[in-house]
Amino acid sequence: MRPLPPRAVVRDVTDRLTVVATVAAGVAVAAVPDLRRPVLTAGGAAVALAIAAAVTRLRALGTLAVALTTSSVLLAAALDASDLRPVQVVAAGVLLLATLSALERTETPLGRRPGAATPLVVLRGPAASRLGVAAAAVGASALVAATAAQRVVPSVGLVLGGLVAAVAALVVTTRAHRDETANDGPDVHESLSGRVPGDRPR
Amino acid sequence: MTTTAVRTLALRFTATARLRRLALVAALTVLGAVVTAHGELLALAAVPLVLLAARPRRALPTHLTVTVSLDPVRCVEGDELRLTVDVEAPDGAVDRVEAEVDLPGRTTAVPLEPDGARAAGWTVVPTRWGRHLVGPVRLRVVAGGGLYVAPLVVEVGDIVVFPAAAALARAVAPRELAAPLGEHASRAVGSGVEFAGVRPYQPGDRRRDVDWRTSARHGDLFVRQYAAERAFDLVLVLDTSTDAGPPGSSTLDLTVRAATGLAQSYLRAHDRVGLVTFGGPLRWLTPATGPRQLYRVSDALMSMRPDAAERDAGDVGFGLADLPRSMLPGRAFVCVVTPLLDDRPLAAVRLLLDRGFAPLVVDVLTNEPVLRRRRRQRVRDELALRTWRMHREALVGELAGLGVPVLDWDGEGDLTGALKHAMRAGEPRLRT
């Protein structure tokens, strides 16, 4: 395995620490101010999994850590909704996003050899479009949280309508990412001397 | 010579871990909100849902234009090549394109400094001669806000890395030369430019050849004589049976560099150079002159690899005795380049002596075997090493007994002086 240059080592350690820190912060946001045993248990497990994911770089552990962090927030809300203020939910959402980004930086992308040199970035898209979508997501979250915090007399219809809208949003979003055959182009293996059928033995 | 290719490649995207995780968080949260009937939890679901909804799969680009260029594709060991990758995509359609390149052994790649242009690349430095495959360049196209990734593989091509030639200040030659029309002053008198002596004037001599100073001193007419300029036939006999030593300065590396240096220098002096390899499969290249012969020699050298099967099959493929006469012309100077690791070079030298040649042996072994660290193994290794040294000394002694000069060459020194001595004095053992 090729040794990493010092700057890359610092970046790698920072990314790993960020994974643990964001998961811990997400759990803390969900757990305070009323520390309950189930929330603490789920949160503790999430932090432990985050540490394991940061150390081993295993994708499955990272996904489990994210799932457990989400579960901690859900548990905190389920046990006592009055404990979880809208701002906490939004903060938890932002921290989850940060966790996802940190996990991606820590994990080795599929197909890349562990310990291989840092790949060269040939093209980078505009930062405004990436950050814009993230800001819109946080804004939408804040809007939903603010709406949910309104003191209105709850009715069955209102609650059901909201939940149906959420499920519909989930279904629509899932459909938007259904695999389409339009993107199944031909084999992408190309050569300077023309197309080649497959991987050439080295 | 540059190799450039522009390709429009189809993209086949797959979902990343980010998409799966966002979907998981969204599903868990919506499920939790439905089960516990807590609408405020939907605020948590809003984040992944918006991120997923904002970048639908149908918005992904379907094609990408990739330009890969490698400059040059022919170089010498240690030269720098420039491998650049340029990617063209519709504005905002792609978040990031990362590139990695697969390199052959003993080749390094340093990313090029970004110069503001779209292209990125590496400075590739091959440090071992031969034909090498550079690439493929593996691209990773990230799109849809990091939700999708598509791998692309672009083959680059072969590079030809010529061996760094051994240092040779000038092409020296023996005094006895037969072939006409060359650049080496021979012992014979002719129409060259190198002064060879004076003799009494004879009718028919040119007036401009009269040496007036000598004539005045002796009171009679004398004319200057000049050495005839003749060509030289060099036959390189290379032992390719073994490749011992560290890569980069192994015996085969030194053999190839020595042969390249000799061939370059003598072909530049319009001499004829031939090549014979033994130890593995017997290959030969009939002596010839000119730049084309240099390419033939380089091609032959670069295809040389130790062949254990041939080597272990005894004398199969050795067959120096069966070489055609045109391969070993009379009065050719034969230079045997070998690490002297077994008796084959000795057999080859005996065959050459039998055919009337006076060969020079260039010994290219620079390293001794490394001893193992464990004490018991080390004792045995030391004994084996002593035996091995004795065998080599016996081999060198036997060559000296046959009157064959042996020149130690470690890849650093200039071969000119040693070759001159070997050709003209025939010293038994020379060191650079």
XYZ file of C-alpha atoms in Angstrom, chain A residues 59 62-63 66-67 70-71 73-74 77-78 81 84 89 92-93 96-97 100-101 103-104 107 109 112-113 116-117 119-126 129-130 133-134 136-138 140-141 144-145 148 162-163 166-167 169-170 173 176-180 183-194 196 199-200 202, chain B residues 3-5 7 9-12 17-19 21-22 24-30 33-34 36 38-44 46-47 49-58 61-62 68 85 87 89 92 94-100 102-104 111 118 120-122 133 135-136 140 147-148 151-156:
152
model
C -20.188 1.253 3.850
C -21.964 3.916 7.844
C -25.496 3.215 6.618
C -27.168 6.924 9.727
C -30.211 4.716 10.302
C -32.422 8.851 12.446
C -34.020 6.325 14.790
C -34.509 11.385 16.580
C -37.664 9.386 15.847
C -40.149 12.409 19.193
C -42.188 9.260 19.733
C -43.064 15.105 21.190
C -38.399 17.814 20.450
C -35.539 18.491 14.058
C -30.830 17.001 13.192
C -31.595 17.063 9.457
C -27.555 14.075 9.001
C -26.603 15.747 5.729
C -23.619 11.688 4.775
C -21.022 13.983 3.207
C -19.090 9.324 5.269
C -18.675 9.660 1.501
C -15.377 5.565 2.424
C -15.558 4.631 -3.676
C -11.014 2.209 -6.293
C -8.173 0.332 -4.649
C -4.524 4.240 -3.992
C -3.391 7.762 -4.725
C -7.777 10.676 -7.872
C -7.333 13.718 -9.999
C -10.404 15.959 -10.317
C -10.722 16.653 -14.030
C -14.003 18.561 -13.941
C -15.946 20.150 -11.128
C -19.489 21.447 -11.488
C -20.589 24.851 -10.162
C -26.048 24.433 -7.821
C -24.881 21.908 -5.212
C -30.279 22.371 -3.513
C -28.994 21.691 0.008
C -33.568 24.523 -0.414
C -33.809 21.211 1.441
C -33.006 22.847 4.773
C -38.201 23.172 3.222
C -37.433 21.353 6.442
C -42.454 22.049 7.567
C -41.181 22.320 11.135
C -46.025 21.686 12.385
C -50.370 15.683 6.064
C -49.335 12.070 6.351
C -45.715 12.817 2.998
C -46.244 9.290 1.711
C -43.948 12.739 -1.707
C -41.980 9.618 -0.841
C -39.527 10.886 -5.235
C -38.133 9.892 -10.043
C -35.167 7.630 -9.409
C -36.483 4.499 -11.042
C -33.925 2.929 -13.369
C -34.759 3.744 -16.972
C -29.533 5.504 -19.790
C -28.403 1.995 -20.603
C -25.963 3.021 -23.264
C -23.496 0.781 -24.988
C -20.390 -0.523 -23.322
C -18.234 2.401 -22.222
C -14.897 0.779 -22.856
C -13.072 2.842 -25.420
C -9.599 2.897 -26.814
C -7.446 5.396 -28.600
C -7.362 2.973 -31.488
C -11.129 2.464 -31.454
C -12.506 -2.589 -27.676
C -10.907 -5.193 -20.323
C -7.557 -5.967 -21.890
C -2.391 -6.477 -18.494
C -1.382 10.161 -29.403
C -4.690 11.953 -28.996
C -8.187 10.572 -29.043
C -14.374 10.030 -27.749
C -18.883 8.014 -24.416
C -22.256 6.804 -23.214
C -22.804 7.078 -19.468
C -24.350 4.303 -17.440
C -24.594 5.236 -1.222
C -25.825 8.808 -0.736
C -29.022 8.115 -2.702
C -29.046 6.576 2.568
C -31.233 9.568 1.775
C -33.529 5.226 3.904
C -33.728 8.340 6.087
C -36.798 9.575 4.163
C -38.566 6.217 4.418
C -37.737 5.783 8.117
C -38.900 9.274 8.960
C -42.145 9.120 6.969
C -44.330 10.016 11.372
C -47.177 7.798 10.116
C -46.474 7.708 15.715
C -46.233 13.050 14.709
C -46.402 15.529 11.853
C -43.337 17.478 13.066
C -41.147 14.519 12.124
C -41.908 15.289 8.502
C -39.518 18.245 8.909
C -36.734 15.667 9.125
C -38.224 17.091 4.080
C -34.435 17.292 3.816
C -37.106 14.245 0.035
C -36.157 17.639 -1.419
C -32.651 16.454 -2.225
C -34.020 13.372 -3.978
C -36.776 15.225 -5.806
C -34.464 18.011 -7.026
C -32.248 15.635 -8.993
C -34.408 13.091 -10.843
C -32.694 10.376 -12.802
C -33.996 11.632 -16.137
C -26.482 13.484 -18.898
C -26.361 10.577 -21.296
C -7.059 11.787 -23.786
C -7.507 14.211 -19.839
C -13.807 16.232 -20.273
C -20.079 17.992 -20.401
C -24.113 21.947 -14.674
C -22.001 16.856 -13.973
C -20.901 17.524 -10.394
C -17.426 16.085 -10.571
C -15.255 13.928 -12.783
C -12.354 12.129 -11.106
C -9.616 10.356 -12.992
C -7.111 7.663 -12.114
C -3.164 2.552 -14.330
C 0.562 2.585 -14.874
C 3.057 -0.129 -15.686
C -0.380 15.378 -11.257
C -10.192 22.389 -18.302
C -5.952 17.856 -16.099
C -3.306 15.225 -16.258
C -0.102 13.725 -15.070
C 0.845 -0.202 -21.732
C -3.655 3.220 -18.867
C -6.464 2.728 -18.968
C -15.640 8.399 -12.221
C -26.712 10.647 -6.097
C -25.364 8.911 -9.208
C -17.561 4.681 -14.371
C -15.750 5.198 -17.649
C -12.684 3.398 -18.879
C -10.554 4.912 -21.630
C -7.591 2.991 -22.978
C -4.517 5.110 -23.590
